[in-house]
PDB file of C-alpha atoms in Angstrom:
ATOM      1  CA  UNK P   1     -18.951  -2.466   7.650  1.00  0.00           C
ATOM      2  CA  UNK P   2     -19.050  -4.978  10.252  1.00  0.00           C
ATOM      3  CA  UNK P   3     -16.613  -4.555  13.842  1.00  0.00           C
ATOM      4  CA  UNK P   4     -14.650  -6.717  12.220  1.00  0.00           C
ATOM      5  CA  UNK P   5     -12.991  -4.748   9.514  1.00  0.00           C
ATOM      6  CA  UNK P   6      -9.312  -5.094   8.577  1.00  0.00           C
ATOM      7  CA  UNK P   7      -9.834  -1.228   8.509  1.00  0.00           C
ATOM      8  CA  UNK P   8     -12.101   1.621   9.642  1.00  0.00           C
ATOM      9  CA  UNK P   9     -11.564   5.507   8.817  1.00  0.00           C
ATOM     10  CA  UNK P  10     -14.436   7.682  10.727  1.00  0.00           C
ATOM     11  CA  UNK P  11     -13.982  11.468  10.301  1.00  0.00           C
ATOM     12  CA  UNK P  12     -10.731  11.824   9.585  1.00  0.00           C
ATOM     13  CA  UNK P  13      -9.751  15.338   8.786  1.00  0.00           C
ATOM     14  CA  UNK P  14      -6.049  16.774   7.733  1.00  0.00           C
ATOM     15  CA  UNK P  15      -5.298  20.448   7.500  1.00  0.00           C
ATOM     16  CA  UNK P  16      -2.077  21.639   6.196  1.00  0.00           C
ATOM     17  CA  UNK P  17      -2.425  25.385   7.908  1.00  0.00           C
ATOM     18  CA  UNK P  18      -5.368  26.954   6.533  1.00  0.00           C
ATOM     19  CA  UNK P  19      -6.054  24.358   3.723  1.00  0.00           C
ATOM     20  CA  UNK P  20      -8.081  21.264   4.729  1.00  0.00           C
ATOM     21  CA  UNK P  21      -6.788  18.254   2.794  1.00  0.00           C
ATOM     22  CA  UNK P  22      -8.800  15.869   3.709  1.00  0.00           C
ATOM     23  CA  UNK P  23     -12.461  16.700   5.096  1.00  0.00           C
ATOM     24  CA  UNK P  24     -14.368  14.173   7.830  1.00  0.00           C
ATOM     25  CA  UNK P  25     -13.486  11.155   5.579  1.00  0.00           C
ATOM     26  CA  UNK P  26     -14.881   8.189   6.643  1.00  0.00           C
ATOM     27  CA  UNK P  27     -14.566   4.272   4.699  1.00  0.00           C
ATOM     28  CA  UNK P  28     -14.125   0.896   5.958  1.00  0.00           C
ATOM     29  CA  UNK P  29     -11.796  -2.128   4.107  1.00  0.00           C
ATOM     30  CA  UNK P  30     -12.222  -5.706   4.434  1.00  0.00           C
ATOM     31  CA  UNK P  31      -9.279  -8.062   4.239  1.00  0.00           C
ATOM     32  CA  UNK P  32      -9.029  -9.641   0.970  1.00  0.00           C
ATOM     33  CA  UNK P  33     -10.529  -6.719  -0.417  1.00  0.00           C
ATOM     34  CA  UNK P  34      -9.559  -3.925  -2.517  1.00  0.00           C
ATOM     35  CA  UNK P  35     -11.193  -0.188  -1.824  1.00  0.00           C
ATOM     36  CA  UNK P  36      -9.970   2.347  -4.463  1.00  0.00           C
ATOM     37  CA  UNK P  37      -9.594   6.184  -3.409  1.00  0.00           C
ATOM     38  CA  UNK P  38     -10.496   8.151  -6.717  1.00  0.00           C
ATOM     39  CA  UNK P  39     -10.359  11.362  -8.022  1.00  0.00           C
ATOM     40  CA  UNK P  40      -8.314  14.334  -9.533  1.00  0.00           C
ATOM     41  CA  UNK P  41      -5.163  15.471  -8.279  1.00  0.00           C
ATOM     42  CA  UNK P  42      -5.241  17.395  -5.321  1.00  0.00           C
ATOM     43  CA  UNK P  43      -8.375  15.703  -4.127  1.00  0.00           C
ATOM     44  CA  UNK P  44      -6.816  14.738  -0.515  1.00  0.00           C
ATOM     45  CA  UNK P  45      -6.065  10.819  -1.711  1.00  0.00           C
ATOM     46  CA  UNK P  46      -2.618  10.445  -0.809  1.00  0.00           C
ATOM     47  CA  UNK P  47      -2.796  12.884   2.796  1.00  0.00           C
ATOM     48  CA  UNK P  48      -5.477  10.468   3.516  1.00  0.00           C
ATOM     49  CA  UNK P  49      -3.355   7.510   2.858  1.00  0.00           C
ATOM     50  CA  UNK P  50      -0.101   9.485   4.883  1.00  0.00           C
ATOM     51  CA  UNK P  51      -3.089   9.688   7.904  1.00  0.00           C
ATOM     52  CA  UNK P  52      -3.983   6.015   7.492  1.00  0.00           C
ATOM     53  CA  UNK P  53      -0.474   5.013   7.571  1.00  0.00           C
ATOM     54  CA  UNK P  54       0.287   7.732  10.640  1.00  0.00           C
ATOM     55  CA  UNK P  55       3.130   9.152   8.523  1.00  0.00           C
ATOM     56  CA  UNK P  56       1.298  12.461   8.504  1.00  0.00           C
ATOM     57  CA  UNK P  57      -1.123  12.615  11.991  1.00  0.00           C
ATOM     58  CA  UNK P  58      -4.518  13.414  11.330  1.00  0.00           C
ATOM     59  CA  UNK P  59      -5.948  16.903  12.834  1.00  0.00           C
ATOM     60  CA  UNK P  60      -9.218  15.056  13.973  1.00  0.00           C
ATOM     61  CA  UNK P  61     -11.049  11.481  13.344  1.00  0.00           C
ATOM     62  CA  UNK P  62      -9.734   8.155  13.795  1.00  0.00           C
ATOM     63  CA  UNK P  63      -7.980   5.265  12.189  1.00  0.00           C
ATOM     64  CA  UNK P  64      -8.623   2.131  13.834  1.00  0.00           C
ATOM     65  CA  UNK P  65      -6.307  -0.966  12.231  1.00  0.00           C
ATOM     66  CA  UNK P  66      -7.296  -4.687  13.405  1.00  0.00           C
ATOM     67  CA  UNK P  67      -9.268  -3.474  15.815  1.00  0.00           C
ATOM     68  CA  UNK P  68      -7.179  -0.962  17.552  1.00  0.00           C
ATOM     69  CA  UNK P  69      -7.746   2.751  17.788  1.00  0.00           C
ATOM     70  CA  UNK P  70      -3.927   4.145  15.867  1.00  0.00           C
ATOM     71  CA  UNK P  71      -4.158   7.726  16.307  1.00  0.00           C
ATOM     72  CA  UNK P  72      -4.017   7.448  20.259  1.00  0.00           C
ATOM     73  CA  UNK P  73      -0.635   5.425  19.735  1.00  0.00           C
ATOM     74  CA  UNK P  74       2.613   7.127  20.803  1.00  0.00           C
ATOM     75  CA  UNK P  75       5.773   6.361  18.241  1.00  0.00           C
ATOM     76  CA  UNK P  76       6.642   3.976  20.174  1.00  0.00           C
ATOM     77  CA  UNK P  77       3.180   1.723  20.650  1.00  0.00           C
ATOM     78  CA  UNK P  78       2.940   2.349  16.856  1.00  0.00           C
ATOM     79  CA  UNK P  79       6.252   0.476  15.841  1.00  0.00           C
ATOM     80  CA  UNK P  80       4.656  -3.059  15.856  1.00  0.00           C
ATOM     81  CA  UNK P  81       1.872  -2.153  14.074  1.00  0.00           C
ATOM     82  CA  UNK P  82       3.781  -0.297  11.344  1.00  0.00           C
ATOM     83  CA  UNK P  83       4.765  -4.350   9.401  1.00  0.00           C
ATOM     84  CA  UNK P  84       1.428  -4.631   9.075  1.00  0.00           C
ATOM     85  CA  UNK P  85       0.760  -1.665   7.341  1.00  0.00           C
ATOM     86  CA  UNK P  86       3.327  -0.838   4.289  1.00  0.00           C
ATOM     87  CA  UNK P  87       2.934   1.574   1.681  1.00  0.00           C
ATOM     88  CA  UNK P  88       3.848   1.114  -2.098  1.00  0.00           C
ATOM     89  CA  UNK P  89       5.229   4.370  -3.660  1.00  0.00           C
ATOM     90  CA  UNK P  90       4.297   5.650  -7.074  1.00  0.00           C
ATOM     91  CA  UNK P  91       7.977   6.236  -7.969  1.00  0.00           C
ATOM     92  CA  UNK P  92       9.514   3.128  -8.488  1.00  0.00           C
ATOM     93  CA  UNK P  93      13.018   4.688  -8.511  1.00  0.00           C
ATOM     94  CA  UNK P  94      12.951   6.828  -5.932  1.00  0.00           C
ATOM     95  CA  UNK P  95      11.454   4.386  -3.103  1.00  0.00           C
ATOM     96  CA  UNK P  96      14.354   2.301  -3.532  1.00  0.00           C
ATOM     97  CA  UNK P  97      17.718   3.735  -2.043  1.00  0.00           C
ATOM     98  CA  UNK P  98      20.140   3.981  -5.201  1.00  0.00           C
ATOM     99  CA  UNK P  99      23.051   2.899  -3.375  1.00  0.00           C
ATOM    100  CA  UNK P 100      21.840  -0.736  -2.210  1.00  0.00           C
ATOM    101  CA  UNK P 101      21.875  -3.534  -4.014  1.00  0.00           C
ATOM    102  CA  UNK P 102      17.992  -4.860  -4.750  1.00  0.00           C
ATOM    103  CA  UNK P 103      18.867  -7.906  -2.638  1.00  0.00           C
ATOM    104  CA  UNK P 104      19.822  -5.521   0.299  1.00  0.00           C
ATOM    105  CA  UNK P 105      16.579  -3.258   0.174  1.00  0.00           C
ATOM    106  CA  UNK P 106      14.402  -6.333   0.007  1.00  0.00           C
ATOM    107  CA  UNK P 107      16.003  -7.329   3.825  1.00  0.00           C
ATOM    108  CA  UNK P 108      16.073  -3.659   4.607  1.00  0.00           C
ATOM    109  CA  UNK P 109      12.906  -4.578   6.706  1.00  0.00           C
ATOM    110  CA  UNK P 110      13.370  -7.560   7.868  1.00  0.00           C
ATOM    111  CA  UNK P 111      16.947  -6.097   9.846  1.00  0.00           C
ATOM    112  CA  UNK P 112      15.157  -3.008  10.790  1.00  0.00           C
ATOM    113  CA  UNK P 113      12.292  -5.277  12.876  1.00  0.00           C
ATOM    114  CA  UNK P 114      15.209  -7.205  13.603  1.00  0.00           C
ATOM    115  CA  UNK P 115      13.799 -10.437  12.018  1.00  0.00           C
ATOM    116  CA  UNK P 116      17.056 -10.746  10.085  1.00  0.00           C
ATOM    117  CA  UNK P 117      19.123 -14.199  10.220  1.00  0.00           C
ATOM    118  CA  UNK P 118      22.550 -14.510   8.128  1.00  0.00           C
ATOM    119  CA  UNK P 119      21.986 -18.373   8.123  1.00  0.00           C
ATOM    120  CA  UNK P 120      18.562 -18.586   6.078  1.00  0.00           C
ATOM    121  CA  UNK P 121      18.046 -14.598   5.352  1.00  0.00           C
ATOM    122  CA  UNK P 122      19.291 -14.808   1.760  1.00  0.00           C
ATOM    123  CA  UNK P 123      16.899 -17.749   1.117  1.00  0.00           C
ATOM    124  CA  UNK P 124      14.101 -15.914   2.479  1.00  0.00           C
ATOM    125  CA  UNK P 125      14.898 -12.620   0.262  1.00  0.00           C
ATOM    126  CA  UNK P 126      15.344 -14.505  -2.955  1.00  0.00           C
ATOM    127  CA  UNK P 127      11.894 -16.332  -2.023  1.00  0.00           C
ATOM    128  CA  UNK P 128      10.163 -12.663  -1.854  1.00  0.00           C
ATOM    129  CA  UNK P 129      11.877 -11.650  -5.378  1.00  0.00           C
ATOM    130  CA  UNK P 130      10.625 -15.186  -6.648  1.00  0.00           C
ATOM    131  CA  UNK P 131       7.420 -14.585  -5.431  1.00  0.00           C
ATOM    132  CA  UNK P 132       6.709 -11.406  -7.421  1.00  0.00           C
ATOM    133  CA  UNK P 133       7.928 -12.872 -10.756  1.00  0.00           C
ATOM    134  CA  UNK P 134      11.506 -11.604 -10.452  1.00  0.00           C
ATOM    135  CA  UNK P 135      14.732 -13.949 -10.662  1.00  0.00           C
ATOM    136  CA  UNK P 136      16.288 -14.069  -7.578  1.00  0.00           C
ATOM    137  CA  UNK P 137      19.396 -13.105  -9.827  1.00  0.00           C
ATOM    138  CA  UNK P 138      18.265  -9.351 -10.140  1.00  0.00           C
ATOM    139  CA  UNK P 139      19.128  -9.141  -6.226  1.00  0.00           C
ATOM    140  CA  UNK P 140      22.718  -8.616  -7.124  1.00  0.00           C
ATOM    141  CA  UNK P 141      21.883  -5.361  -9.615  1.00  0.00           C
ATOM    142  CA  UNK P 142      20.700  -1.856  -8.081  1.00  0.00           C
ATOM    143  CA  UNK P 143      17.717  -0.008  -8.939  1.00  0.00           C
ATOM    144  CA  UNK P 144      19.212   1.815 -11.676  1.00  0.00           C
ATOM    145  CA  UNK P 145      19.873  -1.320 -13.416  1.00  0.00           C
ATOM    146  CA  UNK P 146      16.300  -2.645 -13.669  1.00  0.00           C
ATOM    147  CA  UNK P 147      12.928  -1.621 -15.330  1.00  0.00           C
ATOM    148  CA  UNK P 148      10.463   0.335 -13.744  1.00  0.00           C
ATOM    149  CA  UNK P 149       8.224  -2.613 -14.118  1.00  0.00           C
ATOM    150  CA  UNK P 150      11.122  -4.063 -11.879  1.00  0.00           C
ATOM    151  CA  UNK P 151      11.897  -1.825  -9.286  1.00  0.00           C
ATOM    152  CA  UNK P 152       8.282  -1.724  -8.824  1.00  0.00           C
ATOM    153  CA  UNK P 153       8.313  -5.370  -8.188  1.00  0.00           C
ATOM    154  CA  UNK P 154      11.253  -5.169  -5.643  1.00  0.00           C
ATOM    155  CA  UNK P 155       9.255  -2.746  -4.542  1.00  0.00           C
ATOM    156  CA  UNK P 156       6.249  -4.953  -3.429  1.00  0.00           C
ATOM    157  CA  UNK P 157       8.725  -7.450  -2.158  1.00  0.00           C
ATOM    158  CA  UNK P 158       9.778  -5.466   0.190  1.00  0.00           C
ATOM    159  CA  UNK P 159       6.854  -4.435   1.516  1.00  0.00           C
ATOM    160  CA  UNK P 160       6.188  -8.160   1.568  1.00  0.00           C
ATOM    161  CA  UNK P 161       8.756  -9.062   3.554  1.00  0.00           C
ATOM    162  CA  UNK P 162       7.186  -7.696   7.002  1.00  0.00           C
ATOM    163  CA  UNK P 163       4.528 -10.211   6.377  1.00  0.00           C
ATOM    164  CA  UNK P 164       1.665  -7.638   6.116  1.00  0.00           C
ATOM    165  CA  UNK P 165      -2.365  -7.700   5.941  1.00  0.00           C
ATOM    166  CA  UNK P 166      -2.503  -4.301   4.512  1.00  0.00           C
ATOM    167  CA  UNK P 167      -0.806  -2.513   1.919  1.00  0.00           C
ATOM    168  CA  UNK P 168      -1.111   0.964   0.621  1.00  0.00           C
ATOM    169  CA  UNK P 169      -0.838   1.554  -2.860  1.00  0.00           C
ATOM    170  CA  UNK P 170      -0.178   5.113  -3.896  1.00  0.00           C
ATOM    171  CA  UNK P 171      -0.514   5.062  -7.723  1.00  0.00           C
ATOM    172  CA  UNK P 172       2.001   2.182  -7.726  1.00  0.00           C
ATOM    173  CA  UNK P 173       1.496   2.007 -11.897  1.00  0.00           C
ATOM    174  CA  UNK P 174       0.995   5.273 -12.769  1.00  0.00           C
ATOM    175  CA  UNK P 175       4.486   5.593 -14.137  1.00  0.00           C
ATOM    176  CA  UNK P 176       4.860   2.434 -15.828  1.00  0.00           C
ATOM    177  CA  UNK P 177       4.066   1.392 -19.652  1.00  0.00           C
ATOM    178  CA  UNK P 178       0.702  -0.023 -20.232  1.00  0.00           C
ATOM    179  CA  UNK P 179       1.880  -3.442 -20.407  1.00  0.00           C
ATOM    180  CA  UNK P 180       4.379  -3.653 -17.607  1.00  0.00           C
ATOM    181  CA  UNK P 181       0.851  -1.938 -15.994  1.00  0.00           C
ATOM    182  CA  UNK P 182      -1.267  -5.011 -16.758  1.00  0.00           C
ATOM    183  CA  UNK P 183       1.545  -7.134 -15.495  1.00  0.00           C
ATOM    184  CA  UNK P 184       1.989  -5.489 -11.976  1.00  0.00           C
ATOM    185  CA  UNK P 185      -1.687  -5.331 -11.222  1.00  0.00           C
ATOM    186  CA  UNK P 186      -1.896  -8.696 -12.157  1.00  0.00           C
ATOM    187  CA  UNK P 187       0.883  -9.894  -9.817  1.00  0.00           C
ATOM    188  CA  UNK P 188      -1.525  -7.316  -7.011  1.00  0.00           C
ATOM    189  CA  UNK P 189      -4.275  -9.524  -7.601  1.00  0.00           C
ATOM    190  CA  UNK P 190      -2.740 -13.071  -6.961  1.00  0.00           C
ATOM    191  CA  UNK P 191      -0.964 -12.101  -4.195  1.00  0.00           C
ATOM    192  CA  UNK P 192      -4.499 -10.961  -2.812  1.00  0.00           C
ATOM    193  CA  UNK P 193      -5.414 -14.092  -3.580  1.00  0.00           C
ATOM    194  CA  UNK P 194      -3.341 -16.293  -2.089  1.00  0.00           C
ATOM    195  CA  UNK P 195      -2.433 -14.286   1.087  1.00  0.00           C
ATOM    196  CA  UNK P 196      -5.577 -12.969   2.591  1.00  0.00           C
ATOM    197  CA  UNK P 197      -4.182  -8.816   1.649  1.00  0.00           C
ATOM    198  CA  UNK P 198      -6.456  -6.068   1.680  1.00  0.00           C
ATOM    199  CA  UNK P 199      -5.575  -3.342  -0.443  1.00  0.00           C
ATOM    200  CA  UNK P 200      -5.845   0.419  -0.156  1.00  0.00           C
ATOM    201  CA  UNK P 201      -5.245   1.779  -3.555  1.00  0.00           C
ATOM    202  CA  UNK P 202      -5.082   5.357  -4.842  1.00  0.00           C
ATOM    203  CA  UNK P 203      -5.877   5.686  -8.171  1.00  0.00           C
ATOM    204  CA  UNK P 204      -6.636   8.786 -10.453  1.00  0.00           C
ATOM    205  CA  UNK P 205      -7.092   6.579 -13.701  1.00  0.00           C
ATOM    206  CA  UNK P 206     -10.889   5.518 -14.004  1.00  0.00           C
ATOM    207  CA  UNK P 207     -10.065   2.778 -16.283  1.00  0.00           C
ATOM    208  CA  UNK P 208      -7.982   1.013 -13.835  1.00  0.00           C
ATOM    209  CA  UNK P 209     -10.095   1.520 -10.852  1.00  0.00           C
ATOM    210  CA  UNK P 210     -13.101   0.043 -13.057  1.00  0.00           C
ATOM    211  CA  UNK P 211     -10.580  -2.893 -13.484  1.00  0.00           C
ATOM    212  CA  UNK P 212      -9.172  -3.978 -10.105  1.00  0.00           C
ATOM    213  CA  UNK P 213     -11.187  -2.213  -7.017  1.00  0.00           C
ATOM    214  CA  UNK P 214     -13.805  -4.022  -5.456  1.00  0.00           C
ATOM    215  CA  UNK P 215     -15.029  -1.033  -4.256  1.00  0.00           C
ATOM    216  CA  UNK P 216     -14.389   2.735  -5.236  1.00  0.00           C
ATOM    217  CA  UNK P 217     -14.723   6.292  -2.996  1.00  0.00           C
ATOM    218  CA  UNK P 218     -14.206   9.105  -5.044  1.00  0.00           C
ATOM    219  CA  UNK P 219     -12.640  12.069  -3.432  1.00  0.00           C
ATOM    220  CA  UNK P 220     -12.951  16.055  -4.316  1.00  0.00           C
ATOM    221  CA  UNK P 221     -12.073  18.761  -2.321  1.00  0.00           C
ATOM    222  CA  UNK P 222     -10.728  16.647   0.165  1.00  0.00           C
ATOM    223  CA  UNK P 223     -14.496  14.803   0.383  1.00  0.00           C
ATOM    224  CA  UNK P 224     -15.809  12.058  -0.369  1.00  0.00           C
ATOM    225  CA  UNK P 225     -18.765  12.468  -3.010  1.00  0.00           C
ATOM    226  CA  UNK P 226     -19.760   9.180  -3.869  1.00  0.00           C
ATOM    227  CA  UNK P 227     -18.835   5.280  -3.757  1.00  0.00           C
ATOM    228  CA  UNK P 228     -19.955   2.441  -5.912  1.00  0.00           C
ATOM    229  CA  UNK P 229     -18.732  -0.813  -7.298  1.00  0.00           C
ATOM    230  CA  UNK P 230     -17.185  -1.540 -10.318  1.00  0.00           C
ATOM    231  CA  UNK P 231     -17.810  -5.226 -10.909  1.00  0.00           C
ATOM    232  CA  UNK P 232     -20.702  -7.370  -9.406  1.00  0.00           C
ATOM    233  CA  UNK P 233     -19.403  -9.708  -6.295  1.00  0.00           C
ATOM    234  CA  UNK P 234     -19.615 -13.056  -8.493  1.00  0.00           C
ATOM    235  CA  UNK P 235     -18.221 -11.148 -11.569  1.00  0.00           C
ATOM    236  CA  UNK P 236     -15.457 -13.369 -13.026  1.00  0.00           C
ATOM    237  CA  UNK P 237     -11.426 -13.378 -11.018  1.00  0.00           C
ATOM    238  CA  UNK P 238      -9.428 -10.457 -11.964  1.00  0.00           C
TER     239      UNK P 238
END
């Protein structure tokens, strides 16, 4: 991978006590591109994506994120970075406070970074929920009230609305119906498309790897034991 990546992993190693999680992983991501972490439960995927993200701090290795070195950063030099970078949960219920309205969790971000403005904020929050194929209607309901195929979608809005160039996705339609599946990754890919994302995505399900990563790293025992590609570069859009 060139200098240039959106993202670059060298080394990185996680131990929870004696247990090593994640063992000298190293993988690069372009922007605009979609690498798939693969493999069984247990395998280390989702501690690498916590050390990635800096929600869990790696033991060793580094994480370097547009060019700058993360694992050096204090708290406080990380904040600015952390928009850039947003996770999608697997659980579309349960990353989505219960007691806010779907409207309110959408500019949850936007008033924490304190981008929030009461004069064209509600525009800007019904444009994310448009954007990802929901009515700007379902705003007004809570999470409890919608689909998982829905929350999942407010989800991604949210995440949206710090104007990333990276998202996490830890097995964001694992829990969801085949269908509503085929819909969300669909909605994954054109947003790719049109805004330039580059996706880390955590997968167990070989079938849906095959289907939307560009490339794949499977994991085992907290390794990596191989990569390849599931579809040839000019193979037709997703």
């Amino acid at each position: 991978m060139s200098d240039d990546a959106l993202l670059d992993v060298r080394d990185l190693v996680v131990r929870y006590g004696d247990t090593t999680a994640v063992d000298h992983v190293s993988f690069a991501l372009a922007a605009g591109e979609t690498l798939a972490l693969s493999g069984p439960s247990g395998c280390g995927k989702s501690s690498t994506a916590l050390a990635v993200l800096q929600l869990r701090r790696p033991d060793s290795g580094e994480v370097r994120f547009e060019e700058r070195e993360l694992t050096t950063l204090t708290e406080r030099e990380l904040r600015p970075v952390r928009p850039r970078m947003q996770p999608v949960f697997q659980d579309p219920y349960g990353s989505l406070s219960p007691r806010l309205r779907i409207r309110d969790a959408v500019a949850e971000p936007l008033r924490a970074q304190g981008r929030w403005n009461a004069a064209d904020g509600p525009a800007r929050v019904a444009e994310l929920l448009d954007r990802v194929c929901l009515d700007p209607s379902y705003g007004d309901r809570r999470p409890h009230e919608l689909s998982g195929g829905q929350c999942q979608r407010a989800g991604i809005a949210r995440a949206l609305a710090s104007e990333p160039r990276l998202l996490i996705l830890d097995e964001p339609v694992s829990s969801l119906d085949p269908s509503v599946r085929a819909g969300v990754l669909n909605l994954l890919a054109d947003l790719q498309d049109d805004l330039g994302l580059g996706y880390l995505f955590i997968c167990h399900d070989r079938a849906v790897v095959r289907h939307f990563a560009d490339r794949v790293v499977e994991m085992r025992d907290g390794r990596i034991t191989s990569e390849w590609r599931p579809r040839a570069p000019d193979a037709a859009p997703r």
